[in-house]
Structures are given as structure tokens and as C-alpha cells.
mmCIF file of C-alpha atoms in Angstrom:
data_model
loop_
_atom_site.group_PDB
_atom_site.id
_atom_site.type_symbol
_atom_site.label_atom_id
_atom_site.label_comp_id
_atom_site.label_asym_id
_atom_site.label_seq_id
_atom_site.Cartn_x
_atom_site.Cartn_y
_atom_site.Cartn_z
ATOM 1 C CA UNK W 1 23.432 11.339 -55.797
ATOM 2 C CA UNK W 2 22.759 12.996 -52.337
ATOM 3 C CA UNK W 3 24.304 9.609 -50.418
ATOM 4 C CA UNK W 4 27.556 10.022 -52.564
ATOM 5 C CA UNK W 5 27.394 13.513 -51.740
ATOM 6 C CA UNK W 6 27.345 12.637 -47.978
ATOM 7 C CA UNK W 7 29.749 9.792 -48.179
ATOM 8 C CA UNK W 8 32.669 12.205 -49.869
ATOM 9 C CA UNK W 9 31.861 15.039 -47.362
ATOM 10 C CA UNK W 10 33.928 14.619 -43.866
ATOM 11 C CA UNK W 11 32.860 17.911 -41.948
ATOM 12 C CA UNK W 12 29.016 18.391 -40.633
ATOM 13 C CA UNK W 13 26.763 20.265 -41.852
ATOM 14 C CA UNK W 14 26.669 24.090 -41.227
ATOM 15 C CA UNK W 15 22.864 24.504 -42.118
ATOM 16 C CA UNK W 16 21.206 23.167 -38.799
ATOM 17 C CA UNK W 17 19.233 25.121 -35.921
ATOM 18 C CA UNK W 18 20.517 26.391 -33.108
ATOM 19 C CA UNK W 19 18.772 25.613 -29.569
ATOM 20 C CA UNK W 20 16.188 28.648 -29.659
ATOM 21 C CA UNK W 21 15.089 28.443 -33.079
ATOM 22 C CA UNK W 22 14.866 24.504 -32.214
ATOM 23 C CA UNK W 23 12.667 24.999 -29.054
ATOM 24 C CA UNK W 24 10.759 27.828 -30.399
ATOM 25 C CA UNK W 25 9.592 25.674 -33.739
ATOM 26 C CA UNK W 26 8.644 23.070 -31.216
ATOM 27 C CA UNK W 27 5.862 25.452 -29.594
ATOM 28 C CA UNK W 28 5.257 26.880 -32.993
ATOM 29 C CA UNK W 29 4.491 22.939 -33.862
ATOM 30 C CA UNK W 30 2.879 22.360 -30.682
ATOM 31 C CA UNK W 31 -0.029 25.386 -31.708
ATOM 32 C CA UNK W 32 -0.909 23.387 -34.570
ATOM 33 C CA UNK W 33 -3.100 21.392 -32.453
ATOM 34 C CA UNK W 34 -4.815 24.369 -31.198
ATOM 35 C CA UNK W 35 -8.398 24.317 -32.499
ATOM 36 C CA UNK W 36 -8.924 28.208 -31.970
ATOM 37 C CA UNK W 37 -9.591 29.942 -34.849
ATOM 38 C CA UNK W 38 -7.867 33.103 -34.084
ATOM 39 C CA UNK W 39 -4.728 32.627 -32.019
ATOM 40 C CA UNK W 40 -3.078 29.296 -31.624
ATOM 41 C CA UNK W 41 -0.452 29.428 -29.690
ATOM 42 C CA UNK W 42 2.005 26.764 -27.473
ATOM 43 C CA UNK W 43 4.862 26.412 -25.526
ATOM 44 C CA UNK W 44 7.591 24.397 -24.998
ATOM 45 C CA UNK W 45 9.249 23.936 -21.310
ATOM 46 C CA UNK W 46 13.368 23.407 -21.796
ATOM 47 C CA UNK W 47 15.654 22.238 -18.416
ATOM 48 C CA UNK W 48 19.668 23.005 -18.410
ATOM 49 C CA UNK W 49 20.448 20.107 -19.885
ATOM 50 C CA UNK W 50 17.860 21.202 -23.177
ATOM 51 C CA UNK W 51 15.760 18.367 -22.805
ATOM 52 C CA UNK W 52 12.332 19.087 -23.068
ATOM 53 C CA UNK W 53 10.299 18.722 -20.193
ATOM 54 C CA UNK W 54 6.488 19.969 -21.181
ATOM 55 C CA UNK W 55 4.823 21.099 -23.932
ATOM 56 C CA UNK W 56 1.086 22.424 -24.287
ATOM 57 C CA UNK W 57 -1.185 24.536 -26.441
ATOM 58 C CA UNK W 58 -4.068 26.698 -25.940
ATOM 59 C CA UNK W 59 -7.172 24.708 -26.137
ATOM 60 C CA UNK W 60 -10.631 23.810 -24.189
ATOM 61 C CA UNK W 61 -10.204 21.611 -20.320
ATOM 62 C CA UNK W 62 -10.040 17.947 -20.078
ATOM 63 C CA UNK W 63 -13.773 16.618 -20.542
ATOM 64 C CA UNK W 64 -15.304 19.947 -21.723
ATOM 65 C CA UNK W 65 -16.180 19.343 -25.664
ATOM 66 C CA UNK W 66 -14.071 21.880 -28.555
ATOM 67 C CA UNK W 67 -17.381 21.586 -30.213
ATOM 68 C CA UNK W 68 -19.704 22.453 -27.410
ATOM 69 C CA UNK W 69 -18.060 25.239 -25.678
ATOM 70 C CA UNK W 70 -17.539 28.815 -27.632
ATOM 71 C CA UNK W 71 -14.626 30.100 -28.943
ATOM 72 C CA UNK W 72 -15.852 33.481 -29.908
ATOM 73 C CA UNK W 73 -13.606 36.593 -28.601
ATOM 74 C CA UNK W 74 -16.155 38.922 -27.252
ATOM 75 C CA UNK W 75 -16.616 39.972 -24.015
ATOM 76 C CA UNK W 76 -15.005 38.571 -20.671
ATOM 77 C CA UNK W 77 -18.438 39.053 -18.666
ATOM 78 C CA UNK W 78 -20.342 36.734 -21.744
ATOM 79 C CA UNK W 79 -20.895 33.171 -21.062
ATOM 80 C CA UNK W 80 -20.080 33.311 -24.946
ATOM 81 C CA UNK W 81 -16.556 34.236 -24.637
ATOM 82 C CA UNK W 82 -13.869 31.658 -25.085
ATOM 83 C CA UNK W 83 -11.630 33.495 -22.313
ATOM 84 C CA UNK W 84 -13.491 32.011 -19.621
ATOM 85 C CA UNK W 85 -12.918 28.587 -21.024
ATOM 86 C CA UNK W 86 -9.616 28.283 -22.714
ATOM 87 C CA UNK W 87 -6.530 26.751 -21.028
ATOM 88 C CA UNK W 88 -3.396 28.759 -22.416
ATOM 89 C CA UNK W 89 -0.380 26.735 -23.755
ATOM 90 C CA UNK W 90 2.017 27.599 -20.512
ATOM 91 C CA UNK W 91 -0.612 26.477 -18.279
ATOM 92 C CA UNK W 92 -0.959 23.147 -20.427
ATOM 93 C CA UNK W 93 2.777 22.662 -20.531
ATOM 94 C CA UNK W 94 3.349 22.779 -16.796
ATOM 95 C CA UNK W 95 0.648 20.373 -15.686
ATOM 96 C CA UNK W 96 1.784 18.213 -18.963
ATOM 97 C CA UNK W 97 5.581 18.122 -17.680
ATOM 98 C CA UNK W 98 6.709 14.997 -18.012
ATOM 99 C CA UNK W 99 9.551 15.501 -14.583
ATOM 100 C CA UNK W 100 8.676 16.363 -11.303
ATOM 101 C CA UNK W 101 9.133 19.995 -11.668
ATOM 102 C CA UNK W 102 9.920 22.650 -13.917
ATOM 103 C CA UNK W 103 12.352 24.647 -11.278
ATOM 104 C CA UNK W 104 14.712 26.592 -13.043
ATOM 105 C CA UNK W 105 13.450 25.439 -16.285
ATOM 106 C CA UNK W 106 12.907 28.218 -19.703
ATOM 107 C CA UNK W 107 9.805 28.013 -21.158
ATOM 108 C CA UNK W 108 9.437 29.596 -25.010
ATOM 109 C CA UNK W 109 6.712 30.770 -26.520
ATOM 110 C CA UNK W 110 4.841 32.357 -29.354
ATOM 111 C CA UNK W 111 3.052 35.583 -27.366
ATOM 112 C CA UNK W 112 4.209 37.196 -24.151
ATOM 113 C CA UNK W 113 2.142 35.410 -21.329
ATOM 114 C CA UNK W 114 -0.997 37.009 -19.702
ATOM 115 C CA UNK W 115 -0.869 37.751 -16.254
ATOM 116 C CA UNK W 116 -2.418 34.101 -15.617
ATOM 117 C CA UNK W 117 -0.070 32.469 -17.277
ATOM 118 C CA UNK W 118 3.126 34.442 -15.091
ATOM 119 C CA UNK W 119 1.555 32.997 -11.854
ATOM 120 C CA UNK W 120 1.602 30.028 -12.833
ATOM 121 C CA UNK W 121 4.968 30.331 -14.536
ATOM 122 C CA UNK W 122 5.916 31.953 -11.318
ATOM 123 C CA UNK W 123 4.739 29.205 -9.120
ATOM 124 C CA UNK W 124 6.317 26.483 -11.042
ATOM 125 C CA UNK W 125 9.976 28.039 -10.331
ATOM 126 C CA UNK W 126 10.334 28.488 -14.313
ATOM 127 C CA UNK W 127 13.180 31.149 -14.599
ATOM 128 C CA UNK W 128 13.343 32.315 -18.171
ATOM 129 C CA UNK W 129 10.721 32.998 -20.359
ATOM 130 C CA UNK W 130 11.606 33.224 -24.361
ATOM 131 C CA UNK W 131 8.529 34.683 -26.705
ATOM 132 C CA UNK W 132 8.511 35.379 -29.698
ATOM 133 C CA UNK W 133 5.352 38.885 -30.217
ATOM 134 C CA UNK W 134 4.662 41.339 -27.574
ATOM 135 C CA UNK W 135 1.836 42.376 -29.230
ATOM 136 C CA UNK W 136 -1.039 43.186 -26.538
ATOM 137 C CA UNK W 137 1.979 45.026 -24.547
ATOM 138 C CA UNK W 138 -0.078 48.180 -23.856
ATOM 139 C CA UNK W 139 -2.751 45.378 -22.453
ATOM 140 C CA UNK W 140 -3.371 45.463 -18.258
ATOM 141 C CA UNK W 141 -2.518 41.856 -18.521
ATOM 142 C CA UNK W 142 0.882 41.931 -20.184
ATOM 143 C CA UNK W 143 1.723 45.056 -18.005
ATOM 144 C CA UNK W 144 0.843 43.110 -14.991
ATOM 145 C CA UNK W 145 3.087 39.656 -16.143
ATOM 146 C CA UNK W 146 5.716 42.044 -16.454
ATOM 147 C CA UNK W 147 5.617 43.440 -13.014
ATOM 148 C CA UNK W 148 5.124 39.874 -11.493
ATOM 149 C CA UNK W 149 7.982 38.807 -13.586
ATOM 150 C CA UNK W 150 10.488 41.806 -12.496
ATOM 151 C CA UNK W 151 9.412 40.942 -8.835
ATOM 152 C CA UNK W 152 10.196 37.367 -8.805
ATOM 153 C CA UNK W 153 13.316 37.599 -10.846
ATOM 154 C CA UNK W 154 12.099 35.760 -14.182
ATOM 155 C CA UNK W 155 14.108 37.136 -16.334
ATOM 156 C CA UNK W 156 12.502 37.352 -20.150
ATOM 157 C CA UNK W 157 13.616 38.149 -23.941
ATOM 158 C CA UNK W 158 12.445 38.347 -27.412
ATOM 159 C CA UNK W 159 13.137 35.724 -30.082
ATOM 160 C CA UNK W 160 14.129 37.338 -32.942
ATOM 161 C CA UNK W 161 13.581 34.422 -35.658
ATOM 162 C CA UNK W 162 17.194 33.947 -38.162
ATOM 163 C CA UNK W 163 14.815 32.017 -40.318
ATOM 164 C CA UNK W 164 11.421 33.178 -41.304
ATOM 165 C CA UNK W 165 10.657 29.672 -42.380
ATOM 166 C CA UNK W 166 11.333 26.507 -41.084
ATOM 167 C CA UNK W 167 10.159 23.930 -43.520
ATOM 168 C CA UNK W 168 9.593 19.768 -42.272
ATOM 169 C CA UNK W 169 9.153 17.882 -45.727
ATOM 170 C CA UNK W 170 8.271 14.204 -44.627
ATOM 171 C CA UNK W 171 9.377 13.382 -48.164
ATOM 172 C CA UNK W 172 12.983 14.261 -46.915
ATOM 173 C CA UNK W 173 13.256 10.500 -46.229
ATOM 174 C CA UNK W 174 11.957 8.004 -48.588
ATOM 175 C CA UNK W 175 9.592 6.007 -46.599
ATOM 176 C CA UNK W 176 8.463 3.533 -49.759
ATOM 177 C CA UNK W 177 12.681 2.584 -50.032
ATOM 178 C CA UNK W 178 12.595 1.852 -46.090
ATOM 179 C CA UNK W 179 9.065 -0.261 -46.441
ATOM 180 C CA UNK W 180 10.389 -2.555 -49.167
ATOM 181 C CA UNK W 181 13.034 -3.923 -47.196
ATOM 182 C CA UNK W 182 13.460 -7.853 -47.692
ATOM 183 C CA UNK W 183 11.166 -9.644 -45.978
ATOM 184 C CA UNK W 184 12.692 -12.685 -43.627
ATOM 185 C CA UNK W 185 11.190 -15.885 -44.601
ATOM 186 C CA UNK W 186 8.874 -17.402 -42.189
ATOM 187 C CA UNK W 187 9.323 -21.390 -41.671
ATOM 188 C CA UNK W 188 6.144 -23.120 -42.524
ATOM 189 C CA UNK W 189 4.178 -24.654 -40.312
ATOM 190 C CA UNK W 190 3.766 -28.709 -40.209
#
């Protein structure tokens, strides 16, 4: 019924997602692999042309073990304390950029970066950064990505979601009808 539907209808479809909400789901996605269990968060690196050029999310280095090294919050002076381990989703999405820079480029993602994170993004020659919570704000390290940000002239803005949901149903395509194809007959052998 839906393929006679979309055989009878000549104009596209109205219900599909602009370019923010389309980047911003990717870094939402992208935090899925985060093994933290408090904040998983990632970020997706967009050039002009909105291809994507590097995605990341927060988890533990190359070669250092998710299930050796802590991810409690507490202190930044305790050997115990994720923050001294963690790589942050912008930092992953730079080094993982799959072009030979990231000048110019927008990166989006899901909290407002630490001051870390705005050198690097700084460095890179990102321009635009898109989050989507501001939530430590009043925090040192947000004030100081701020400042860093104003000074270099990377300019940043909210995402303010028009969907609080966006849903991906794998069943939205039926994978047993594309498996059952014909099969082409093989020639026996003599």
C-alpha cells in the first residue's frame, strides 16, 4: 500500500531534516559508542560543501583498555578520575578527519566544549561551533572556551532541536523481501 502511495504522489516529501538537525543526530549517534556512564557525548565535523569530514566521541586513548582505566568523576588531582584519561569527542573528530584539514569547517555538538577542546578547535582553523546544552556555563572551563573563542573569531550558537525525537527504525526497509531475491543459477561443474 505504501509503494502505491509513492508511485501516485509526484511532489517530495515535506517531512525530512534539515542540515543541523541532520549533523547534530549524527554526533548524537556518534555518543552512542561512548562507554562513559555519565556523559556520552560526540561530534560531528561539517565542510561548506556539508560533507562530513570527522566524527568522534568521548572515550579512553588508543591502546589504553575501557576496562582498565577509571571512569569515575571525582577529583582532577585523583589518579581515579576519568578526566585525566578521557579523550573528548572534538578532540577525536579532528585527529579522525578523514581530509587534510578541517579549516573553515563547523563542528556540532552535544555540550559546549571545555577549554581543551577550543584549542584544539582553535588550532584546527574550525570556524563555527554548533552545540546543543550549555550546561557547565558558570564552569572556569566553559568561561575560558568562550574567551578563546571571541578572540579567535569562532563564532558559536545553540541548537535549538524542531524535533525532540528522531527515531531510525531498521524495520523501515524490509530486509527479508531484499534477501529473497532470485538466486542466478550457477552452471555445474563437469
Amino acid at each position: 500500500m505504501a509503494k502505491a502511495l509513492c508511485e501516485r504522489n509526484n511532489s517530495k516529501r515535506m517531512s525530512y531534516i534539515d542540515w543541523d538537525e541532520y549533523f547534530m543526530a549524527i554526533a548524537f549517534l556518534s555518543a552512542k559508542r561512548s562507554k562513559d556512564p555519565c556523559t556520552q557525548v560526540g561530534a560531528c565535523i561539517v565542510n561548506n560543501d556539508k560533507r562530513i569530514v570527522g566524527i568522534g566521541y568521548n572515550g579512553m586513548p588508543m591502546g589504553c583498555s575501557d576496562d582498565e582505566f577509571p571512569w569515575n568523576k571525582g577529583s582532577c588531582t585523583s589518579l581515579d578520575a576519568k578526566y585525566l584519561y578521557v579523550c573528548h569527542a572534538e578532540v577525536n573528530a579532528v585527529l579522525n578527519k578523514n581530509s587534510s584539514d578541517v579549516k573553515d569547517c563547523t563542528i556540532y555538538v552535544a555540550l559546549f566544549p571545555c577549554n581543551e577542546c577550543a584549542k584544539v578547535i582553535i588550532q584546527s582553523g574550525i570556524k563555527t561551533v554548533i552545540y546543543m546544552s550549555d550546561k557547565h556555563s558558570h564552569k572556569v572551563v566553559t568561561i575560558a572556551s568562550k574567551r578563546m573563542f571571541d578572540a579567535a573569531g569562532v563564532t558559536y550558537r545553540q541548537y535549538i532541536p524542531k524535533n525532540q525525537k528522531i527515531e531510525i527504525d531498521f524495520s523501515d526497509i524490509n530486509w527479508n523481501e531484499m534477501s529473497q531475491l532470485p538466486q542466478t543459477p550457477t552452471k555445474p561443474e563437469d
